[in-house]
JSON list of C-alpha atoms in Angstrom, two decimals:
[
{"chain": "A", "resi": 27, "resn": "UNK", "atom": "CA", "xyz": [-29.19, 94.95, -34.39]},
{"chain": "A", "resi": 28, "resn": "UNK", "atom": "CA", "xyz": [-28.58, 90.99, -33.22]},
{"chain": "A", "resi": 29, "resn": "UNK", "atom": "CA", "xyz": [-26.07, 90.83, -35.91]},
{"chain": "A", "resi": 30, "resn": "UNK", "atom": "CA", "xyz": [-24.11, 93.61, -34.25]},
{"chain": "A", "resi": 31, "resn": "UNK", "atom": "CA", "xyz": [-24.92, 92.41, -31.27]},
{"chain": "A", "resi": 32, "resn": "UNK", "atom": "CA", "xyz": [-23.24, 89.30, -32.24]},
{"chain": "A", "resi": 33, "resn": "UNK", "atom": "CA", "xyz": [-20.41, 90.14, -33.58]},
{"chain": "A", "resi": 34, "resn": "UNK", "atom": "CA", "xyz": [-19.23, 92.54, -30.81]},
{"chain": "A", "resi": 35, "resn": "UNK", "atom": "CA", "xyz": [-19.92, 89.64, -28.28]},
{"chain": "A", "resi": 36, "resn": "UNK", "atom": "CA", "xyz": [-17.43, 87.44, -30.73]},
{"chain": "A", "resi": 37, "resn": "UNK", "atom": "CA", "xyz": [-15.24, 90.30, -30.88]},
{"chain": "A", "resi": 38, "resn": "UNK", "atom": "CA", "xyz": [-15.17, 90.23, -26.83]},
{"chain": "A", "resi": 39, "resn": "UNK", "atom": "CA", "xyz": [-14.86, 86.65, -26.90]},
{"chain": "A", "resi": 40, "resn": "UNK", "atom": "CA", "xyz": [-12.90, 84.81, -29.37]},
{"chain": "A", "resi": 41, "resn": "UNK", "atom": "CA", "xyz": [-9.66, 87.04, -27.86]},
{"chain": "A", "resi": 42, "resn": "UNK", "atom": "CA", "xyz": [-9.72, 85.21, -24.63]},
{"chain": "A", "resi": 43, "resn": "UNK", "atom": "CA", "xyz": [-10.65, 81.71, -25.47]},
{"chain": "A", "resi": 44, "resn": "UNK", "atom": "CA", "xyz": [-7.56, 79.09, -24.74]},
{"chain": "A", "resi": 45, "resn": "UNK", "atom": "CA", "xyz": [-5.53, 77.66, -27.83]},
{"chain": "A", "resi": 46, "resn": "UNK", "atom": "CA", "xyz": [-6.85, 74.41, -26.76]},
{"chain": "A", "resi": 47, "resn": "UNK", "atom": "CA", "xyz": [-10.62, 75.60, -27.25]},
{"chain": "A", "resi": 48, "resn": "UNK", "atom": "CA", "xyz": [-12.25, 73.20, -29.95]},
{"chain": "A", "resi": 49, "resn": "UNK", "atom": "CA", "xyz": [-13.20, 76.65, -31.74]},
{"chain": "A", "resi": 50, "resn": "UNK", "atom": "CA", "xyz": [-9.86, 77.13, -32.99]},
{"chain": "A", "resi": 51, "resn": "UNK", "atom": "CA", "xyz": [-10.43, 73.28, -34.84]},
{"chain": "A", "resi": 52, "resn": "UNK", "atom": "CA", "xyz": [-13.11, 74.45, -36.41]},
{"chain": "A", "resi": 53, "resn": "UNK", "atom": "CA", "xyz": [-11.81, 77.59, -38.06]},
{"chain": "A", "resi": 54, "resn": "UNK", "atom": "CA", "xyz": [-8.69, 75.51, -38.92]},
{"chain": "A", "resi": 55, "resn": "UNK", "atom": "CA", "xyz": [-10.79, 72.85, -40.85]},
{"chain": "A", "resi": 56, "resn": "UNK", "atom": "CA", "xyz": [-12.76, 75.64, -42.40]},
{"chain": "A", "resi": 57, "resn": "UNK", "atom": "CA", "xyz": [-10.18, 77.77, -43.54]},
{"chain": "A", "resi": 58, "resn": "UNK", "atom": "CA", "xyz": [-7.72, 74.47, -44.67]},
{"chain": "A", "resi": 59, "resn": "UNK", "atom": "CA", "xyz": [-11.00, 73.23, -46.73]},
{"chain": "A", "resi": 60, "resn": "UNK", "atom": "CA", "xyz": [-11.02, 76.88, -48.62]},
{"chain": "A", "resi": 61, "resn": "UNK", "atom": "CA", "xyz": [-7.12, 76.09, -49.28]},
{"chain": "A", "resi": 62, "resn": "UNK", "atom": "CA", "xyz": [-7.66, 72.56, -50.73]},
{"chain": "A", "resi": 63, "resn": "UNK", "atom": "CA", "xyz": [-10.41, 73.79, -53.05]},
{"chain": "A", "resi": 64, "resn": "UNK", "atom": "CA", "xyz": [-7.86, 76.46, -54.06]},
{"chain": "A", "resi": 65, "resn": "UNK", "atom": "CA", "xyz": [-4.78, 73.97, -54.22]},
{"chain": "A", "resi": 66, "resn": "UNK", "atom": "CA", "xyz": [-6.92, 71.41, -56.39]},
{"chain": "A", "resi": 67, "resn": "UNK", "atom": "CA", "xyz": [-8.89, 74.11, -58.83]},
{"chain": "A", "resi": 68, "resn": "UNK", "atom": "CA", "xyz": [-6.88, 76.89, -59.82]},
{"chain": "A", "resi": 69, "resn": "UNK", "atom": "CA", "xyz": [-2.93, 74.79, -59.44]},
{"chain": "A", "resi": 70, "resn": "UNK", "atom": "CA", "xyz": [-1.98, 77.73, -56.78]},
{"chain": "A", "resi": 71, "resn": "UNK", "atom": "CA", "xyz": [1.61, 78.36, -55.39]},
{"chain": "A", "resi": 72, "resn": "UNK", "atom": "CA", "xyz": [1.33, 79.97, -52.62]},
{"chain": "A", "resi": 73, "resn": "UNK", "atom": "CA", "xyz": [-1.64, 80.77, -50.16]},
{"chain": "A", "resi": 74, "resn": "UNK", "atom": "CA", "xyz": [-0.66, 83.32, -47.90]},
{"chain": "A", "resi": 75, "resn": "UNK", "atom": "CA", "xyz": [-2.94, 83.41, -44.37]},
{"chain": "A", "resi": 76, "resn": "UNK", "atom": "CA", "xyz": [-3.68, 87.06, -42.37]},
{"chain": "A", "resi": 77, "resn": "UNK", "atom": "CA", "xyz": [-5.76, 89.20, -40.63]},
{"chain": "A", "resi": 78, "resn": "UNK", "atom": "CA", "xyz": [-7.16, 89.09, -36.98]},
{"chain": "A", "resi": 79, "resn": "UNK", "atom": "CA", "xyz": [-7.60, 85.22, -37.00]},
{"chain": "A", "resi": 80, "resn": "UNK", "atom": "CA", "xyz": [-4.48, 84.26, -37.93]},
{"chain": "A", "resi": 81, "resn": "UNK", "atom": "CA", "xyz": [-2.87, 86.36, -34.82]},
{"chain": "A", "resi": 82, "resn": "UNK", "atom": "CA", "xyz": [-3.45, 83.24, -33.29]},
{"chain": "A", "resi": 83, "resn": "UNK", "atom": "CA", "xyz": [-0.70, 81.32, -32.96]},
{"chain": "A", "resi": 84, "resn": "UNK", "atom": "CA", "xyz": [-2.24, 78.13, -32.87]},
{"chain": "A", "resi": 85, "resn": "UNK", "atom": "CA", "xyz": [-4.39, 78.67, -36.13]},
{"chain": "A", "resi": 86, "resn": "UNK", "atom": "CA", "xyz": [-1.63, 78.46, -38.51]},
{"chain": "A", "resi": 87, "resn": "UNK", "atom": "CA", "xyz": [-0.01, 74.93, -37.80]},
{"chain": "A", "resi": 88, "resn": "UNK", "atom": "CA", "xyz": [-3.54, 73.68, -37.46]},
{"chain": "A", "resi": 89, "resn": "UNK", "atom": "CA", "xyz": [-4.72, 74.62, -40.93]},
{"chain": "A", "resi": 90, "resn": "UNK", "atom": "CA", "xyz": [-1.32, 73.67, -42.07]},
{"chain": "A", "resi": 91, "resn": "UNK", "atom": "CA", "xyz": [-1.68, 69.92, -40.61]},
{"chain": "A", "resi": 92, "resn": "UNK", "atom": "CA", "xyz": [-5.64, 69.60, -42.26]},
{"chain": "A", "resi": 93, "resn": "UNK", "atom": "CA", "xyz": [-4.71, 70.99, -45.32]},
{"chain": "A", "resi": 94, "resn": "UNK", "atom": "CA", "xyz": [-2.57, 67.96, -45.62]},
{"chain": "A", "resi": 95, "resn": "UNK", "atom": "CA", "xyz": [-4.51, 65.74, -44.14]},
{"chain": "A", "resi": 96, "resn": "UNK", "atom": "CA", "xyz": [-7.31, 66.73, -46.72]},
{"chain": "A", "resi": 97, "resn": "UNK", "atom": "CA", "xyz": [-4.86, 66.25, -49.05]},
{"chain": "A", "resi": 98, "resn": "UNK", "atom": "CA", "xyz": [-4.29, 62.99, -48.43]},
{"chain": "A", "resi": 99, "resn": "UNK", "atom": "CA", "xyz": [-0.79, 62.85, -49.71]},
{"chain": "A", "resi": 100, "resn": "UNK", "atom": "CA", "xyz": [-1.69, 64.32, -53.23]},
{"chain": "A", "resi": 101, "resn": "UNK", "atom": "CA", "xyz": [1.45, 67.15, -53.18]},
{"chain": "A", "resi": 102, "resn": "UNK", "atom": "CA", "xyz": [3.82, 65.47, -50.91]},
{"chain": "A", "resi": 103, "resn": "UNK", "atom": "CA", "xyz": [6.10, 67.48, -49.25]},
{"chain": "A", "resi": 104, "resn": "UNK", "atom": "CA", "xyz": [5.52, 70.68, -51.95]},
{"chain": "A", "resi": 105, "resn": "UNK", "atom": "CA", "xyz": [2.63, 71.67, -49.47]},
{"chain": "A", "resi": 106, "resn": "UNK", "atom": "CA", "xyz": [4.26, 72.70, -46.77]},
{"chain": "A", "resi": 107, "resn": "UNK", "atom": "CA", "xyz": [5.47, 75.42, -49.12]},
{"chain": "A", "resi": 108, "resn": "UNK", "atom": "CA", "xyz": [2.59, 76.80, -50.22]},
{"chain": "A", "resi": 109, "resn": "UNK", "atom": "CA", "xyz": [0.58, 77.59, -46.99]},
{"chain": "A", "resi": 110, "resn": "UNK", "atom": "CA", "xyz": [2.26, 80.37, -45.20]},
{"chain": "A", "resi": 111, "resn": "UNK", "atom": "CA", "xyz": [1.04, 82.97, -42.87]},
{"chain": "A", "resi": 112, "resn": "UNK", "atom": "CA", "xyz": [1.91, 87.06, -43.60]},
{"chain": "A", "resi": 113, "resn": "UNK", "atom": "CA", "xyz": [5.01, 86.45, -41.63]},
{"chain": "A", "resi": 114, "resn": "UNK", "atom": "CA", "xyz": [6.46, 83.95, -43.68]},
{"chain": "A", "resi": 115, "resn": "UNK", "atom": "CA", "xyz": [5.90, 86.26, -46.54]}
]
């Protein structure tokens, strides 16, 4: 029951936090870390980003920026083509 719990408190809370809230940093670095290992093991083209997360606007430049940062360089330019969010499509 706390894991319910839980999650319906998230699900009441992560809606109203600011764009500035360090949360959104987090998931960014977490979700641009899945990319990279993707990117780098299996030579993917495109990564395509959705679901309730990614409704905020903020996310998707933020995972964009540490993807590359994480990258360090390694695909140039060519990356900013292969993470894209559902809209992009």
């Amino acid at each position: 029951r706390e894991l319910v719990a839980d999650a319906e408190t998230r699900n009441e809370i992560l809606p109203n936090l600011p764009d500035a809230h360090p949360v959104w940093d987090h998931a960014a670095n977490a979700i641009a870390n899945v990319c990279v290992s993707l990117i780098l093991m299996v030579s993917i083209e495109r990564i395509v980003l959705g679901g309730g997360v990614m409704q905020r606007e903020v996310l998707l430049p933020k995972i964009r920026r540490r993807t590359k940062e994480l990258l360090n360089g390694y695909l140039g330019e060519e990356m900013d083509r292969i993470v894209m969010g559902d809209e992009d499509g």
